[in-house]
XYZ file of C-alpha atoms in Angstrom:
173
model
C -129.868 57.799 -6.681
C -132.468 59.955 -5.072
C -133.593 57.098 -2.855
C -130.221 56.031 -1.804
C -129.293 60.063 -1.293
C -132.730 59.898 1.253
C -131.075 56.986 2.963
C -127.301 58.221 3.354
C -129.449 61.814 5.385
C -131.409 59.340 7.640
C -127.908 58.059 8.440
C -126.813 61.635 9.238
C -124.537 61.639 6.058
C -125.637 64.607 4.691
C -122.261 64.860 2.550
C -122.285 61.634 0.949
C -126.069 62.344 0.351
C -125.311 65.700 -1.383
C -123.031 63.684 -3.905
C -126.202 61.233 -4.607
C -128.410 64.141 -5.030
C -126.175 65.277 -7.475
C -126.143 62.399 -9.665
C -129.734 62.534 -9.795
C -129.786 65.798 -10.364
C -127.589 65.025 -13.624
C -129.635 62.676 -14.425
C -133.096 64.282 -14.255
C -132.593 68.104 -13.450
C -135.987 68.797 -13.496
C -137.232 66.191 -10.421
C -139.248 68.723 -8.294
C -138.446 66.195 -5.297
C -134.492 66.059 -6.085
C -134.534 69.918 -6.666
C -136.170 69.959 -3.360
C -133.581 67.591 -1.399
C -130.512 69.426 -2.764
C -131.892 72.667 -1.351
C -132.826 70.630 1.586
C -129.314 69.037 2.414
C -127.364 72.043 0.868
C -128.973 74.279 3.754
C -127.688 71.589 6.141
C -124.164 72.122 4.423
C -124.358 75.722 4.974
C -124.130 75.883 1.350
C -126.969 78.739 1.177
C -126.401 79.626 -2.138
C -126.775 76.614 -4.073
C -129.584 75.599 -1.649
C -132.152 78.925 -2.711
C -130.849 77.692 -6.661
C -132.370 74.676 -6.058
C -135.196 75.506 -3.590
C -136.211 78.550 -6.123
C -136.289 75.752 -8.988
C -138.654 73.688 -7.451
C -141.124 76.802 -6.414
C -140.832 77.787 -10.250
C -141.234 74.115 -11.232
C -144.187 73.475 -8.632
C -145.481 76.465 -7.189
C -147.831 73.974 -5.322
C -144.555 72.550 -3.733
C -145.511 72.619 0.141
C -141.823 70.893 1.020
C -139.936 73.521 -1.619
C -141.949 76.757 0.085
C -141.079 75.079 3.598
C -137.734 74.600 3.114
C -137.078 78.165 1.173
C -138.850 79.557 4.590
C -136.071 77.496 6.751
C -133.487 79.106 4.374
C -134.442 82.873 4.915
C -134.863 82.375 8.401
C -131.032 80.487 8.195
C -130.113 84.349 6.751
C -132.117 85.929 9.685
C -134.645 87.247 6.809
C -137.489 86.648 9.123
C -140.270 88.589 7.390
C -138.975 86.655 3.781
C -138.986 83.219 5.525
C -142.665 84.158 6.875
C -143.421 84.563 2.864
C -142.221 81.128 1.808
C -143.929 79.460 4.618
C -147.039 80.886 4.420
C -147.465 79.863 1.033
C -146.343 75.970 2.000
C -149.945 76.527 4.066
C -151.756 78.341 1.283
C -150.948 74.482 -0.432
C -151.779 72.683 2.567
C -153.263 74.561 5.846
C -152.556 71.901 7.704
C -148.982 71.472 6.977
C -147.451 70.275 10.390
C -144.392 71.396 9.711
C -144.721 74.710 8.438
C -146.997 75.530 11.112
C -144.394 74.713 13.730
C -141.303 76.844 11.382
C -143.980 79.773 11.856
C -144.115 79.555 15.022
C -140.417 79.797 15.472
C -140.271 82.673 13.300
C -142.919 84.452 15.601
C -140.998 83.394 18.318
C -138.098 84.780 16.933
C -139.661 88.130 16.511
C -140.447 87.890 20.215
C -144.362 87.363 19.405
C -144.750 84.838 21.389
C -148.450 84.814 21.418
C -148.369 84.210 17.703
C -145.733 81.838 18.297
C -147.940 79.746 20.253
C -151.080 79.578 18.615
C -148.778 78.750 16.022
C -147.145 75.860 17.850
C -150.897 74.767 18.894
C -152.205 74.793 15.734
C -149.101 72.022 14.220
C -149.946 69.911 17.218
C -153.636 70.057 16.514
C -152.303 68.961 12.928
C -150.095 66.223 14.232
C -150.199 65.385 17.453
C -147.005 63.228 17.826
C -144.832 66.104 16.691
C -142.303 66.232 18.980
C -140.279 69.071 17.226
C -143.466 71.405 18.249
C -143.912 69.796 21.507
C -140.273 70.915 22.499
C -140.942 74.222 20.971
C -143.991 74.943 22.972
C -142.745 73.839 26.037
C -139.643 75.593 25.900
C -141.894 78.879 25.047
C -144.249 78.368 27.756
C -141.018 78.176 30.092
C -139.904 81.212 29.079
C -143.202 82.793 30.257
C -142.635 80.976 33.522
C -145.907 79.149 32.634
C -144.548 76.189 33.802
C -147.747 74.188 34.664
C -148.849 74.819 31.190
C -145.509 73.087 29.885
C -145.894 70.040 32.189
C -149.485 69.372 31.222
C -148.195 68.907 27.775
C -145.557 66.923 28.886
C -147.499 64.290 30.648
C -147.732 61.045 28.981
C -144.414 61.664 26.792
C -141.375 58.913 27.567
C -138.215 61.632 28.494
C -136.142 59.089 25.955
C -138.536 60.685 23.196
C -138.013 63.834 24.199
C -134.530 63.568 24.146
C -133.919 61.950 20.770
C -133.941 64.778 17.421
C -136.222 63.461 14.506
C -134.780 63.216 11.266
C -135.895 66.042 8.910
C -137.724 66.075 5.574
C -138.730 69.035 5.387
């Protein structure tokens, strides 16, 4: 049910995904990777409660969770905690310090903050992690525009198709 739950969010169902979650949940409530797809698609849902239940869970269950202390950090910055989100997500990089993705959610934070320095190193540091990640690519470039460094933003550009640019990814956090 977890599987199918993965495939119904790829098709942008996070609803109908929820509901498969939930069986699985039911079924094994102590799944680290369930635990940490409920949070996942219950943040989607706006249903911030039940998704720090479930994203908590999984940190207690696996505090070596790099996904579960991700996700928690996308959660607290959802409530505009910004210094509790920084928390969670630095400890998905005390797991892995390469983690991609929770390189490039710390650099939105920073950004957020309006430390935009941070933000990029940040920002540089995901795409030194993985290069193809166009999340971070966007984010970058649309920092470096706001410091009108606009050369800087094309030279990253260069070589990208616009269609890929264009299209959103489809999170797993």
């Amino acid at each position: 049910f977890n599987a199918i739950g993965n495939a119904e969010l790829h098709m942008d169902r996070p609803n109908v995904a929820y509901r498969y979650y939930e069986i699985a949940h039911g079924i094994n409530p102590s799944d680290l990777s369930i635990l940490n797809n409920l949070g996942h698609v219950c943040r989607l849902l706006k249903r911030f409660d039940l998704s720090e239940k479930y994203l908590t869970q999984a940190t207690l269950l696996d505090p070596h969770s790099k996904h579960a202390w991700n996700n928690l950090g996308l959660l607290h910055k959802d409530f505009g905690d910004l210094s509790k989100s920084l928390l969670s997500l630095n400890k998905a990089l005390q797991v892995d310090s390469a983690f991609a993705d929770a390189l490039n959610n710390i650099g939105t934070v920073f950004r957020l903050m309006g430390r935009w320095t941070e933000a990029e190193r940040y920002f540089e540091q995901s795409l030194q992690s993985s290069p193809n990640n166009l999340t971070a690519i966007r984010n970058l470039c649309s920092l470096l525009n706001d410091q009108r460094r606009y050369a800087d933003a094309q030279r990253l550009l260069e070589g990208i198709p616009h269609e890929a640019l264009a299209m959103p990814e489809v999170l797993l956090d």
